[in-house]
Amino acid sequence: MAKLQAKPCPVNPACPACPVASENGTRVAPADGTGVKKEKSLAQKTVEDVLLYFGKTIKKARIKYRQFVEKGVKQGRREDLQGGGLIRSSGGDKAGLSGQKKEDREKSDQRILGSGDFVSDVLKNANENAERKTGCNISLAELIRRVCKKFGIKTGELMLDIRRVPYTQARVIISYLSINELGYRGSDVAKALNLSRASVSKAMSRGKKLIDKN
């Protein structure tokens, strides 16, 4: 059986969760008698990822990491790292945040996610996408009513098998807006328009082209 070659490994050998390594920063094959390299645990990967920022071998990484920690300790308590991005973006006023839950306050902690402005933008986009996909702004019945009014047809007639242009265009517009923009399910739209799921799917594609064209 071929011997495993030692490879550079910036992992802390003092950590029980890490593989055994020598002082020169090389990995030693696991002593389980199989000669097969074991998959790294999450703890091993975490230690390695951290130390890789400070050096390519254990010896150098340890020295630089220790210097980094000592430098941080000497700085003492830093006010710019207290309270999270949401508090700092509010001018340091904690009064408006005292009633929030811990997990809500941590959403805007700059030490985790970045500045409060960045987090606000992300949450704003997430909320907009959520509203767009849940269809909470307008009901399906109201959408149908508005589209029918635009085309000058009655909503009840839309349920009939009328294939003239105003009716077919109204169906494709409703199918596209209700599913792509408001987040309704295809089955709900099919039931509202008295169509099959396949017909709604085709109408949705045609609706996008019709909207882009106009």
CSV table of C-alpha atoms in Angstrom, one decimal:
chain,number,residue,atom,x,y,z
A,1,MET,CA,0.0,0.0,0.0
A,2,ALA,CA,1.4,3.4,-1.0
A,3,LYS,CA,2.4,5.7,1.9
A,4,LEU,CA,0.6,8.9,2.4
A,5,GLN,CA,2.8,12.0,1.8
A,6,ALA,CA,2.8,14.6,4.5
A,7,LYS,CA,1.3,18.0,3.4
A,8,PRO,CA,1.6,21.5,4.9
A,9,CYS,CA,-1.2,21.9,7.4
A,10,PRO,CA,-1.8,25.2,9.3
A,11,VAL,CA,-3.9,23.4,11.9
A,12,ASN,CA,-3.4,23.7,15.7
A,13,PRO,CA,-2.1,20.3,16.9
A,14,ALA,CA,-3.0,21.1,20.5
A,15,CYS,CA,-6.7,21.1,19.6
A,16,PRO,CA,-8.2,17.6,20.3
A,17,ALA,CA,-10.5,18.0,17.3
A,18,CYS,CA,-7.6,18.6,14.9
A,19,PRO,CA,-5.3,16.0,13.2
A,20,VAL,CA,-1.9,15.5,14.7
A,21,ALA,CA,0.7,17.7,13.2
A,22,SER,CA,4.4,18.3,13.8
A,23,GLU,CA,6.0,21.6,14.8
A,24,ASN,CA,7.2,22.3,11.2
A,25,GLY,CA,3.6,22.5,10.1
A,26,THR,CA,3.2,19.1,8.3
A,27,ARG,CA,0.3,16.7,8.7
A,28,VAL,CA,0.8,13.2,10.1
A,29,ALA,CA,-1.4,10.4,8.7
A,30,PRO,CA,-4.1,9.3,11.3
A,31,ALA,CA,-2.9,6.4,13.4
A,32,ASP,CA,-6.0,4.2,13.0
A,33,GLY,CA,-4.2,1.4,11.2
A,34,THR,CA,-6.0,1.9,7.9
A,35,GLY,CA,-3.7,4.4,6.3
A,36,VAL,CA,-6.7,6.2,5.0
A,37,LYS,CA,-7.0,10.0,5.4
A,38,LYS,CA,-10.0,11.0,7.5
A,39,GLU,CA,-12.5,13.7,6.5
A,40,LYS,CA,-12.0,16.9,8.4
A,41,SER,CA,-14.5,17.8,11.0
A,42,LEU,CA,-16.2,21.2,11.2
A,43,ALA,CA,-13.8,22.2,14.0
A,44,GLN,CA,-10.8,21.2,12.0
A,45,LYS,CA,-11.9,23.2,9.0
A,46,THR,CA,-12.7,26.3,11.2
A,47,VAL,CA,-9.3,26.3,12.8
A,48,GLU,CA,-7.6,25.8,9.5
A,49,ASP,CA,-9.6,28.6,7.8
A,50,VAL,CA,-8.7,31.0,10.6
A,51,LEU,CA,-5.0,30.2,10.7
A,52,LEU,CA,-4.7,30.4,6.9
A,53,TYR,CA,-5.1,34.2,7.3
A,54,PHE,CA,-1.9,34.4,9.4
A,55,GLY,CA,0.5,32.0,7.8
A,56,LYS,CA,1.1,28.9,5.7
A,57,THR,CA,2.5,26.8,8.5
A,58,ILE,CA,1.5,26.2,12.1
A,59,LYS,CA,4.6,27.8,13.6
A,60,LYS,CA,4.3,31.1,11.6
A,61,ALA,CA,0.5,31.2,11.9
A,62,ARG,CA,0.6,30.8,15.7
A,63,ILE,CA,3.1,33.6,16.1
A,64,LYS,CA,1.2,36.1,13.9
A,65,TYR,CA,-2.2,35.1,15.4
A,66,ARG,CA,-0.8,35.6,18.9
A,67,GLN,CA,0.5,39.0,17.9
A,68,PHE,CA,-2.9,39.9,16.4
A,69,VAL,CA,-4.7,38.9,19.6
A,70,GLU,CA,-2.3,40.8,21.9
A,71,LYS,CA,-2.7,43.9,19.8
A,72,GLY,CA,-6.5,43.7,20.1
A,73,VAL,CA,-6.3,43.2,23.9
A,74,LYS,CA,-4.2,46.3,24.3
A,75,GLN,CA,-6.8,48.4,22.5
A,76,GLY,CA,-9.3,47.6,25.3
A,77,ARG,CA,-13.0,48.2,25.0
A,78,ARG,CA,-13.7,49.9,21.6
A,79,GLU,CA,-16.9,52.0,21.5
A,80,ASP,CA,-17.1,51.6,17.7
A,81,LEU,CA,-17.7,47.9,18.2
A,82,GLN,CA,-20.4,48.3,20.8
A,83,GLY,CA,-24.1,48.1,20.1
A,84,GLY,CA,-24.2,46.9,16.5
A,85,GLY,CA,-24.8,48.8,13.2
A,86,LEU,CA,-28.4,49.6,13.9
A,87,ILE,CA,-27.6,51.6,17.1
A,88,ARG,CA,-24.7,53.4,15.5
A,89,SER,CA,-26.8,54.3,12.4
A,90,SER,CA,-29.3,55.8,14.8
A,91,GLY,CA,-26.7,58.1,16.3
A,92,GLY,CA,-26.0,55.8,19.3
A,93,ASP,CA,-29.6,56.1,20.7
A,94,LYS,CA,-30.6,52.8,22.2
A,95,ALA,CA,-34.0,54.0,23.4
A,96,GLY,CA,-35.8,53.0,20.3
A,97,LEU,CA,-34.2,49.6,20.3
A,98,SER,CA,-34.9,48.6,24.0
A,99,GLY,CA,-38.2,46.9,23.1
A,100,GLN,CA,-36.7,44.8,20.4
A,101,LYS,CA,-36.0,41.1,20.7
A,102,LYS,CA,-32.3,40.0,20.9
A,103,GLU,CA,-32.4,38.4,17.5
A,104,ASP,CA,-33.9,41.5,15.9
A,105,ARG,CA,-31.1,43.7,17.3
A,106,GLU,CA,-28.5,41.3,16.0
A,107,LYS,CA,-29.8,41.6,12.5
A,108,SER,CA,-28.0,44.9,12.2
A,109,ASP,CA,-24.9,44.1,14.2
A,110,GLN,CA,-22.0,45.5,12.1
A,111,ARG,CA,-19.7,42.9,13.7
A,112,ILE,CA,-21.7,40.2,12.0
A,113,LEU,CA,-23.4,41.7,8.9
A,114,GLY,CA,-21.8,45.1,8.2
A,115,SER,CA,-23.1,48.6,8.5
A,116,GLY,CA,-26.7,49.5,9.4
A,117,ASP,CA,-27.2,51.0,5.9
A,118,PHE,CA,-26.2,47.8,4.2
A,119,VAL,CA,-28.5,45.7,6.4
A,120,SER,CA,-31.4,48.1,5.9
A,121,ASP,CA,-31.0,47.8,2.1
A,122,VAL,CA,-30.9,44.0,2.3
A,123,LEU,CA,-34.0,43.8,4.5
A,124,LYS,CA,-35.8,46.4,2.4
A,125,ASN,CA,-35.2,44.3,-0.7
A,126,ALA,CA,-36.2,41.1,1.1
A,127,ASN,CA,-39.5,42.7,2.2
A,128,GLU,CA,-40.2,44.0,-1.3
A,129,ASN,CA,-39.6,40.5,-2.7
A,130,ALA,CA,-41.8,38.9,-0.1
A,131,GLU,CA,-44.7,41.3,-0.9
A,132,ARG,CA,-44.2,40.6,-4.5
A,133,LYS,CA,-44.4,36.9,-4.1
A,134,THR,CA,-47.2,36.6,-1.6
A,135,GLY,CA,-49.8,38.6,-3.6
A,136,CYS,CA,-50.8,40.6,-0.5
A,137,ASN,CA,-51.2,43.9,-2.3
A,138,ILE,CA,-54.1,43.0,-4.5
A,139,SER,CA,-56.5,40.0,-4.6
A,140,LEU,CA,-56.9,37.8,-7.7
A,141,ALA,CA,-60.5,38.9,-8.1
A,142,GLU,CA,-59.5,42.6,-8.0
A,143,LEU,CA,-56.8,42.0,-10.6
A,144,ILE,CA,-59.3,40.2,-12.9
A,145,ARG,CA,-61.8,43.1,-12.5
A,146,ARG,CA,-59.2,45.8,-13.3
A,147,VAL,CA,-57.9,43.9,-16.4
A,148,CYS,CA,-61.4,43.3,-17.7
A,149,LYS,CA,-62.3,47.0,-17.2
A,150,LYS,CA,-59.1,47.9,-19.2
A,151,PHE,CA,-60.2,45.7,-22.1
A,152,GLY,CA,-63.9,46.7,-21.8
A,153,ILE,CA,-65.2,43.2,-21.1
A,154,LYS,CA,-67.3,41.7,-18.3
A,155,THR,CA,-65.6,39.5,-15.7
A,156,GLY,CA,-68.3,36.8,-16.1
A,157,GLU,CA,-67.6,36.6,-19.9
A,158,LEU,CA,-63.9,35.9,-19.2
A,159,MET,CA,-64.9,32.5,-17.8
A,160,LEU,CA,-66.6,31.6,-21.1
A,161,ASP,CA,-64.8,30.0,-24.0
A,162,ILE,CA,-64.6,33.2,-26.0
A,163,ARG,CA,-61.5,33.4,-28.2
A,164,ARG,CA,-61.7,36.8,-29.6
A,165,VAL,CA,-58.8,39.1,-29.1
A,166,PRO,CA,-59.9,41.2,-26.1
A,167,TYR,CA,-60.7,38.1,-24.1
A,168,THR,CA,-57.5,36.1,-25.0
A,169,GLN,CA,-55.3,39.1,-24.3
A,170,ALA,CA,-57.0,39.7,-21.0
A,171,ARG,CA,-56.4,36.1,-20.0
A,172,VAL,CA,-52.7,36.2,-20.8
A,173,ILE,CA,-52.2,39.5,-19.0
A,174,ILE,CA,-54.0,38.2,-15.9
A,175,SER,CA,-52.0,34.9,-16.0
A,176,TYR,CA,-48.7,36.7,-16.2
A,177,LEU,CA,-49.4,39.4,-13.6
A,178,SER,CA,-51.0,37.1,-11.1
A,179,ILE,CA,-48.2,34.4,-11.1
A,180,ASN,CA,-45.1,36.4,-11.9
A,181,GLU,CA,-45.8,39.7,-10.2
A,182,LEU,CA,-48.2,38.8,-7.4
A,183,GLY,CA,-47.1,35.2,-6.6
A,184,TYR,CA,-50.4,33.4,-7.0
A,185,ARG,CA,-50.3,29.7,-7.8
A,186,GLY,CA,-51.0,28.5,-11.2
A,187,SER,CA,-53.8,26.2,-10.0
A,188,ASP,CA,-55.6,29.2,-8.4
A,189,VAL,CA,-55.3,31.2,-11.5
A,190,ALA,CA,-56.6,28.3,-13.6
A,191,LYS,CA,-59.6,27.9,-11.4
A,192,ALA,CA,-60.4,31.7,-11.5
A,193,LEU,CA,-60.2,31.8,-15.3
A,194,ASN,CA,-61.8,28.4,-15.9
A,195,LEU,CA,-58.7,27.2,-17.7
A,196,SER,CA,-56.4,24.2,-17.4
A,197,ARG,CA,-53.0,24.5,-15.8
A,198,ALA,CA,-51.3,24.0,-19.2
A,199,SER,CA,-53.4,26.8,-20.7
A,200,VAL,CA,-52.4,29.1,-17.9
A,201,SER,CA,-48.7,28.3,-18.3
A,202,LYS,CA,-48.9,29.1,-22.0
A,203,ALA,CA,-50.9,32.2,-21.4
A,204,MET,CA,-48.3,33.4,-18.8
A,205,SER,CA,-45.5,33.2,-21.4
A,206,ARG,CA,-47.6,35.0,-24.0
A,207,GLY,CA,-48.5,37.7,-21.4
A,208,LYS,CA,-44.8,38.5,-20.8
A,209,LYS,CA,-44.2,39.0,-24.5
A,210,LEU,CA,-47.4,41.1,-24.8
A,211,ILE,CA,-46.4,43.4,-21.9
A,212,ASP,CA,-42.8,43.7,-23.2
A,213,LYS,CA,-44.1,44.6,-26.7
A,214,ASN,CA,-46.4,47.3,-25.3
